[in-house]
Amino acid sequence: VQLQAYGGGLVQAGGSLRLSCAASGRYTMGWFRQAPGKEREFVAAISWGGGSTIYADSVKGRFTISRDNTKNTVYLQMKSLKSEDTAVYYCAARSGFWIPSTGSFEADYWGQGTLVTVSS
């Protein structure tokens, strides 16, 4: 599985940014992030058909995950960005069965990250 995330950059606090991840194959997809000096944390996930999504509490209401399977692309729309959103963002894929109601997402494959820097 080849995953390529892009779209990161420098944005002011309160601003917006959209990340994209090119992914071939029929997978549940997710986004994670890792801030400097911190462990990697889950951000959001979306089912293959797009009908089920879950989010970390820290981004609910501000971030939206979506996908366009005709383009083999998953998106993470980020709004009302805060300095604490600064991190390297990774897209990830899961090949096995996924139960959204568990509120968790375990990835099987990882892409390289894209850096998001939010200036205050």
mmCIF file with all atom_site columns, N, CA and C in Angstrom, residues 16-64:
data_model
loop_
_atom_site.group_PDB
_atom_site.id
_atom_site.type_symbol
_atom_site.label_atom_id
_atom_site.label_alt_id
_atom_site.label_comp_id
_atom_site.label_asym_id
_atom_site.label_entity_id
_atom_site.label_seq_id
_atom_site.pdbx_PDB_ins_code
_atom_site.Cartn_x
_atom_site.Cartn_y
_atom_site.Cartn_z
_atom_site.occupancy
_atom_site.B_iso_or_equiv
_atom_site.pdbx_formal_charge
_atom_site.auth_seq_id
_atom_site.auth_comp_id
_atom_site.auth_asym_id
_atom_site.auth_atom_id
_atom_site.pdbx_PDB_model_num
ATOM 1   N N  . SER A 1 16 ? -7.261  27.858 8.416  1.00 0.00 ? 16 SER A N  1
ATOM 2   C CA . SER A 1 16 ? -7.676  26.544 7.918  1.00 0.00 ? 16 SER A CA 1
ATOM 3   C C  . SER A 1 16 ? -6.609  25.960 6.999  1.00 0.00 ? 16 SER A C  1
ATOM 4   N N  . LEU A 1 17 ? -6.663  24.648 6.894  1.00 0.00 ? 17 LEU A N  1
ATOM 5   C CA . LEU A 1 17 ? -5.735  23.934 6.020  1.00 0.00 ? 17 LEU A CA 1
ATOM 6   C C  . LEU A 1 17 ? -6.379  22.609 5.660  1.00 0.00 ? 17 LEU A C  1
ATOM 7   N N  . ARG A 1 18 ? -6.133  22.132 4.460  1.00 0.00 ? 18 ARG A N  1
ATOM 8   C CA . ARG A 1 18 ? -6.651  20.833 4.071  1.00 0.00 ? 18 ARG A CA 1
ATOM 9   C C  . ARG A 1 18 ? -5.511  19.909 3.688  1.00 0.00 ? 18 ARG A C  1
ATOM 10  N N  . LEU A 1 19 ? -5.470  18.784 4.332  1.00 0.00 ? 19 LEU A N  1
ATOM 11  C CA . LEU A 1 19 ? -4.487  17.761 4.007  1.00 0.00 ? 19 LEU A CA 1
ATOM 12  C C  . LEU A 1 19 ? -5.120  16.730 3.078  1.00 0.00 ? 19 LEU A C  1
ATOM 13  N N  . SER A 1 20 ? -4.294  16.150 2.241  1.00 0.00 ? 20 SER A N  1
ATOM 14  C CA . SER A 1 20 ? -4.748  15.111 1.329  1.00 0.00 ? 20 SER A CA 1
ATOM 15  C C  . SER A 1 20 ? -3.836  13.906 1.446  1.00 0.00 ? 20 SER A C  1
ATOM 16  N N  . CYS A 1 21 ? -4.405  12.759 1.147  1.00 0.00 ? 21 CYS A N  1
ATOM 17  C CA . CYS A 1 21 ? -3.619  11.530 1.178  1.00 0.00 ? 21 CYS A CA 1
ATOM 18  C C  . CYS A 1 21 ? -4.044  10.663 0.006  1.00 0.00 ? 21 CYS A C  1
ATOM 19  N N  . ALA A 1 22 ? -3.124  10.393 -0.857 1.00 0.00 ? 22 ALA A N  1
ATOM 20  C CA . ALA A 1 22 ? -3.392  9.519  -1.991 1.00 0.00 ? 22 ALA A CA 1
ATOM 21  C C  . ALA A 1 22 ? -3.196  8.076  -1.559 1.00 0.00 ? 22 ALA A C  1
ATOM 22  N N  . ALA A 1 23 ? -4.219  7.265  -1.758 1.00 0.00 ? 23 ALA A N  1
ATOM 23  C CA . ALA A 1 23 ? -4.170  5.876  -1.303 1.00 0.00 ? 23 ALA A CA 1
ATOM 24  C C  . ALA A 1 23 ? -4.895  4.977  -2.272 1.00 0.00 ? 23 ALA A C  1
ATOM 25  N N  . SER A 1 24 ? -4.230  3.975  -2.765 1.00 0.00 ? 24 SER A N  1
ATOM 26  C CA . SER A 1 24 ? -4.870  3.023  -3.662 1.00 0.00 ? 24 SER A CA 1
ATOM 27  C C  . SER A 1 24 ? -5.333  1.818  -2.869 1.00 0.00 ? 24 SER A C  1
ATOM 28  N N  . GLY A 1 25 ? -6.482  1.268  -3.222 1.00 0.00 ? 25 GLY A N  1
ATOM 29  C CA . GLY A 1 25 ? -6.983  0.091  -2.530 1.00 0.00 ? 25 GLY A CA 1
ATOM 30  C C  . GLY A 1 25 ? -8.201  0.364  -1.674 1.00 0.00 ? 25 GLY A C  1
ATOM 31  N N  . ARG A 1 26 ? -8.843  -0.736 -1.253 1.00 0.00 ? 26 ARG A N  1
ATOM 32  C CA . ARG A 1 26 ? -10.077 -0.637 -0.490 1.00 0.00 ? 26 ARG A CA 1
ATOM 33  C C  . ARG A 1 26 ? -9.750  -0.722 1.002  1.00 0.00 ? 26 ARG A C  1
ATOM 34  N N  . TYR A 1 27 ? -9.531  0.436  1.641  1.00 0.00 ? 27 TYR A N  1
ATOM 35  C CA . TYR A 1 27 ? -9.121  0.475  3.036  1.00 0.00 ? 27 TYR A CA 1
ATOM 36  C C  . TYR A 1 27 ? -9.928  1.472  3.847  1.00 0.00 ? 27 TYR A C  1
ATOM 37  N N  . THR A 1 28 ? -10.038 1.169  5.122  1.00 0.00 ? 28 THR A N  1
ATOM 38  C CA . THR A 1 28 ? -10.443 2.194  6.069  1.00 0.00 ? 28 THR A CA 1
ATOM 39  C C  . THR A 1 28 ? -9.230  3.099  6.244  1.00 0.00 ? 28 THR A C  1
ATOM 40  N N  . MET A 1 29 ? -9.482  4.402  6.273  1.00 0.00 ? 29 MET A N  1
ATOM 41  C CA . MET A 1 29 ? -8.360  5.334  6.309  1.00 0.00 ? 29 MET A CA 1
ATOM 42  C C  . MET A 1 29 ? -8.413  6.195  7.561  1.00 0.00 ? 29 MET A C  1
ATOM 43  N N  . GLY A 1 30 ? -7.251  6.616  8.005  1.00 0.00 ? 30 GLY A N  1
ATOM 44  C CA . GLY A 1 30 ? -7.203  7.461  9.179  1.00 0.00 ? 30 GLY A CA 1
ATOM 45  C C  . GLY A 1 30 ? -6.074  8.463  9.114  1.00 0.00 ? 30 GLY A C  1
ATOM 46  N N  . TRP A 1 31 ? -6.143  9.411  10.030 1.00 0.00 ? 31 TRP A N  1
ATOM 47  C CA . TRP A 1 31 ? -5.085  10.411 10.198 1.00 0.00 ? 31 TRP A CA 1
ATOM 48  C C  . TRP A 1 31 ? -4.603  10.361 11.639 1.00 0.00 ? 31 TRP A C  1
ATOM 49  N N  . PHE A 1 32 ? -3.297  10.465 11.787 1.00 0.00 ? 32 PHE A N  1
ATOM 50  C CA . PHE A 1 32 ? -2.653  10.572 13.085 1.00 0.00 ? 32 PHE A CA 1
ATOM 51  C C  . PHE A 1 32 ? -1.741  11.784 13.051 1.00 0.00 ? 32 PHE A C  1
ATOM 52  N N  . ARG A 1 33 ? -1.281  12.181 14.216 1.00 0.00 ? 33 ARG A N  1
ATOM 53  C CA . ARG A 1 33 ? -0.319  13.274 14.274 1.00 0.00 ? 33 ARG A CA 1
ATOM 54  C C  . ARG A 1 33 ? 0.645   13.052 15.417 1.00 0.00 ? 33 ARG A C  1
ATOM 55  N N  . GLN A 1 34 ? 1.811   13.664 15.262 1.00 0.00 ? 34 GLN A N  1
ATOM 56  C CA . GLN A 1 34 ? 2.824   13.601 16.305 1.00 0.00 ? 34 GLN A CA 1
ATOM 57  C C  . GLN A 1 34 ? 3.442   14.974 16.466 1.00 0.00 ? 34 GLN A C  1
ATOM 58  N N  . ALA A 1 35 ? 3.226   15.531 17.634 1.00 0.00 ? 35 ALA A N  1
ATOM 59  C CA . ALA A 1 35 ? 3.787   16.838 17.968 1.00 0.00 ? 35 ALA A CA 1
ATOM 60  C C  . ALA A 1 35 ? 5.201   16.656 18.503 1.00 0.00 ? 35 ALA A C  1
ATOM 61  N N  . PRO A 1 36 ? 6.014   17.688 18.427 1.00 0.00 ? 36 PRO A N  1
ATOM 62  C CA . PRO A 1 36 ? 7.389   17.589 18.928 1.00 0.00 ? 36 PRO A CA 1
ATOM 63  C C  . PRO A 1 36 ? 7.426   17.148 20.383 1.00 0.00 ? 36 PRO A C  1
ATOM 64  N N  . GLY A 1 37 ? 8.190   16.117 20.647 1.00 0.00 ? 37 GLY A N  1
ATOM 65  C CA . GLY A 1 37 ? 8.350   15.638 22.002 1.00 0.00 ? 37 GLY A CA 1
ATOM 66  C C  . GLY A 1 37 ? 7.191   14.846 22.554 1.00 0.00 ? 37 GLY A C  1
ATOM 67  N N  . LYS A 1 38 ? 6.211   14.543 21.714 1.00 0.00 ? 38 LYS A N  1
ATOM 68  C CA . LYS A 1 38 ? 5.045   13.811 22.184 1.00 0.00 ? 38 LYS A CA 1
ATOM 69  C C  . LYS A 1 38 ? 4.849   12.529 21.376 1.00 0.00 ? 38 LYS A C  1
ATOM 70  N N  . GLU A 1 39 ? 4.022   11.649 21.916 1.00 0.00 ? 39 GLU A N  1
ATOM 71  C CA . GLU A 1 39 ? 3.717   10.420 21.215 1.00 0.00 ? 39 GLU A CA 1
ATOM 72  C C  . GLU A 1 39 ? 2.720   10.688 20.080 1.00 0.00 ? 39 GLU A C  1
ATOM 73  N N  . ARG A 1 40 ? 2.734   9.788  19.128 1.00 0.00 ? 40 ARG A N  1
ATOM 74  C CA . ARG A 1 40 ? 1.774   9.892  18.050 1.00 0.00 ? 40 ARG A CA 1
ATOM 75  C C  . ARG A 1 40 ? 0.364   9.662  18.577 1.00 0.00 ? 40 ARG A C  1
ATOM 76  N N  . GLU A 1 41 ? -0.589  10.434 18.092 1.00 0.00 ? 41 GLU A N  1
ATOM 77  C CA . GLU A 1 41 ? -1.953  10.306 18.557 1.00 0.00 ? 41 GLU A CA 1
ATOM 78  C C  . GLU A 1 41 ? -2.923  10.234 17.377 1.00 0.00 ? 41 GLU A C  1
ATOM 79  N N  . PHE A 1 42 ? -4.029  9.555  17.625 1.00 0.00 ? 42 PHE A N  1
ATOM 80  C CA . PHE A 1 42 ? -5.077  9.407  16.631 1.00 0.00 ? 42 PHE A CA 1
ATOM 81  C C  . PHE A 1 42 ? -5.803  10.736 16.441 1.00 0.00 ? 42 PHE A C  1
ATOM 82  N N  . VAL A 1 43 ? -6.186  11.018 15.186 1.00 0.00 ? 43 VAL A N  1
ATOM 83  C CA . VAL A 1 43 ? -6.922  12.234 14.887 1.00 0.00 ? 43 VAL A CA 1
ATOM 84  C C  . VAL A 1 43 ? -8.327  11.914 14.366 1.00 0.00 ? 43 VAL A C  1
ATOM 85  N N  . ALA A 1 44 ? -8.411  11.117 13.303 1.00 0.00 ? 44 ALA A N  1
ATOM 86  C CA . ALA A 1 44 ? -9.707  10.835 12.690 1.00 0.00 ? 44 ALA A CA 1
ATOM 87  C C  . ALA A 1 44 ? -9.598  9.605  11.814 1.00 0.00 ? 44 ALA A C  1
ATOM 88  N N  . ALA A 1 45 ? -10.757 8.968  11.552 1.00 0.00 ? 45 ALA A N  1
ATOM 89  C CA . ALA A 1 45 ? -10.786 7.811  10.667 1.00 0.00 ? 45 ALA A CA 1
ATOM 90  C C  . ALA A 1 45 ? -12.103 7.800  9.909  1.00 0.00 ? 45 ALA A C  1
ATOM 91  N N  . ILE A 1 46 ? -12.093 7.141  8.749  1.00 0.00 ? 46 ILE A N  1
ATOM 92  C CA . ILE A 1 46 ? -13.276 7.078  7.901  1.00 0.00 ? 46 ILE A CA 1
ATOM 93  C C  . ILE A 1 46 ? -13.352 5.706  7.240  1.00 0.00 ? 46 ILE A C  1
ATOM 94  N N  . SER A 1 47 ? -14.558 5.183  7.158  1.00 0.00 ? 47 SER A N  1
ATOM 95  C CA . SER A 1 47 ? -14.760 3.883  6.555  1.00 0.00 ? 47 SER A CA 1
ATOM 96  C C  . SER A 1 47 ? -14.581 3.945  5.038  1.00 0.00 ? 47 SER A C  1
ATOM 97  N N  . TRP A 1 48 ? -14.505 2.786  4.402  1.00 0.00 ? 48 TRP A N  1
ATOM 98  C CA . TRP A 1 48 ? -14.296 2.731  2.962  1.00 0.00 ? 48 TRP A CA 1
ATOM 99  C C  . TRP A 1 48 ? -15.370 3.506  2.207  1.00 0.00 ? 48 TRP A C  1
ATOM 100 N N  . GLY A 1 49 ? -16.624 3.342  2.585  1.00 0.00 ? 49 GLY A N  1
ATOM 101 C CA . GLY A 1 49 ? -17.710 4.019  1.887  1.00 0.00 ? 49 GLY A CA 1
ATOM 102 C C  . GLY A 1 49 ? -17.914 5.453  2.328  1.00 0.00 ? 49 GLY A C  1
ATOM 103 N N  . GLY A 1 50 ? -17.242 5.835  3.395  1.00 0.00 ? 50 GLY A N  1
ATOM 104 C CA . GLY A 1 50 ? -17.372 7.208  3.891  1.00 0.00 ? 50 GLY A CA 1
ATOM 105 C C  . GLY A 1 50 ? -18.541 7.420  4.842  1.00 0.00 ? 50 GLY A C  1
ATOM 106 N N  . GLY A 1 51 ? -19.303 6.360  5.111  1.00 0.00 ? 51 GLY A N  1
ATOM 107 C CA . GLY A 1 51 ? -20.485 6.533  5.940  1.00 0.00 ? 51 GLY A CA 1
ATOM 108 C C  . GLY A 1 51 ? -20.228 6.594  7.427  1.00 0.00 ? 51 GLY A C  1
ATOM 109 N N  . SER A 1 52 ? -19.048 6.152  7.843  1.00 0.00 ? 52 SER A N  1
ATOM 110 C CA . SER A 1 52 ? -18.709 6.158  9.265  1.00 0.00 ? 52 SER A CA 1
ATOM 111 C C  . SER A 1 52 ? -17.417 6.922  9.477  1.00 0.00 ? 52 SER A C  1
ATOM 112 N N  . THR A 1 53 ? -17.455 7.817  10.450 1.00 0.00 ? 53 THR A N  1
ATOM 113 C CA . THR A 1 53 ? -16.256 8.577  10.813 1.00 0.00 ? 53 THR A CA 1
ATOM 114 C C  . THR A 1 53 ? -16.150 8.649  12.327 1.00 0.00 ? 53 THR A C  1
ATOM 115 N N  . ILE A 1 54 ? -14.936 8.749  12.813 1.00 0.00 ? 54 ILE A N  1
ATOM 116 C CA . ILE A 1 54 ? -14.696 8.989  14.229 1.00 0.00 ? 54 ILE A CA 1
ATOM 117 C C  . ILE A 1 54 ? -13.588 10.026 14.361 1.00 0.00 ? 54 ILE A C  1
ATOM 118 N N  . TYR A 1 55 ? -13.591 10.742 15.490 1.00 0.00 ? 55 TYR A N  1
ATOM 119 C CA . TYR A 1 55 ? -12.632 11.810 15.709 1.00 0.00 ? 55 TYR A CA 1
ATOM 120 C C  . TYR A 1 55 ? -12.111 11.771 17.134 1.00 0.00 ? 55 TYR A C  1
ATOM 121 N N  . ALA A 1 56 ? -10.918 12.263 17.297 1.00 0.00 ? 56 ALA A N  1
ATOM 122 C CA . ALA A 1 56 ? -10.399 12.496 18.637 1.00 0.00 ? 56 ALA A CA 1
ATOM 123 C C  . ALA A 1 56 ? -11.158 13.674 19.231 1.00 0.00 ? 56 ALA A C  1
ATOM 124 N N  . ASP A 1 57 ? -11.338 13.645 20.533 1.00 0.00 ? 57 ASP A N  1
ATOM 125 C CA . ASP A 1 57 ? -12.083 14.720 21.194 1.00 0.00 ? 57 ASP A CA 1
ATOM 126 C C  . ASP A 1 57 ? -11.438 16.080 20.944 1.00 0.00 ? 57 ASP A C  1
ATOM 127 N N  . SER A 1 58 ? -10.125 16.106 20.822 1.00 0.00 ? 58 SER A N  1
ATOM 128 C CA . SER A 1 58 ? -9.408  17.369 20.675 1.00 0.00 ? 58 SER A CA 1
ATOM 129 C C  . SER A 1 58 ? -9.670  18.066 19.341 1.00 0.00 ? 58 SER A C  1
ATOM 130 N N  . VAL A 1 59 ? -10.214 17.331 18.362 1.00 0.00 ? 59 VAL A N  1
ATOM 131 C CA . VAL A 1 59 ? -10.437 17.945 17.051 1.00 0.00 ? 59 VAL A CA 1
ATOM 132 C C  . VAL A 1 59 ? -11.907 17.946 16.633 1.00 0.00 ? 59 VAL A C  1
ATOM 133 N N  . LYS A 1 60 ? -12.760 17.356 17.435 1.00 0.00 ? 60 LYS A N  1
ATOM 134 C CA . LYS A 1 60 ? -14.187 17.313 17.088 1.00 0.00 ? 60 LYS A CA 1
ATOM 135 C C  . LYS A 1 60 ? -14.740 18.720 16.897 1.00 0.00 ? 60 LYS A C  1
ATOM 136 N N  . GLY A 1 61 ? -15.495 18.880 15.819 1.00 0.00 ? 61 GLY A N  1
ATOM 137 C CA . GLY A 1 61 ? -16.092 20.168 15.534 1.00 0.00 ? 61 GLY A CA 1
ATOM 138 C C  . GLY A 1 61 ? -15.178 21.110 14.782 1.00 0.00 ? 61 GLY A C  1
ATOM 139 N N  . ARG A 1 62 ? -13.898 20.754 14.677 1.00 0.00 ? 62 ARG A N  1
ATOM 140 C CA . ARG A 1 62 ? -12.956 21.607 13.953 1.00 0.00 ? 62 ARG A CA 1
ATOM 141 C C  . ARG A 1 62 ? -12.390 20.911 12.714 1.00 0.00 ? 62 ARG A C  1
ATOM 142 N N  . PHE A 1 63 ? -12.197 19.609 12.801 1.00 0.00 ? 63 PHE A N  1
ATOM 143 C CA . PHE A 1 63 ? -11.629 18.836 11.700 1.00 0.00 ? 63 PHE A CA 1
ATOM 144 C C  . PHE A 1 63 ? -12.710 17.962 11.076 1.00 0.00 ? 63 PHE A C  1
ATOM 145 N N  . THR A 1 64 ? -12.595 17.760 9.771  1.00 0.00 ? 64 THR A N  1
ATOM 146 C CA . THR A 1 64 ? -13.518 16.886 9.049  1.00 0.00 ? 64 THR A CA 1
ATOM 147 C C  . THR A 1 64 ? -12.725 15.963 8.132  1.00 0.00 ? 64 THR A C  1
#
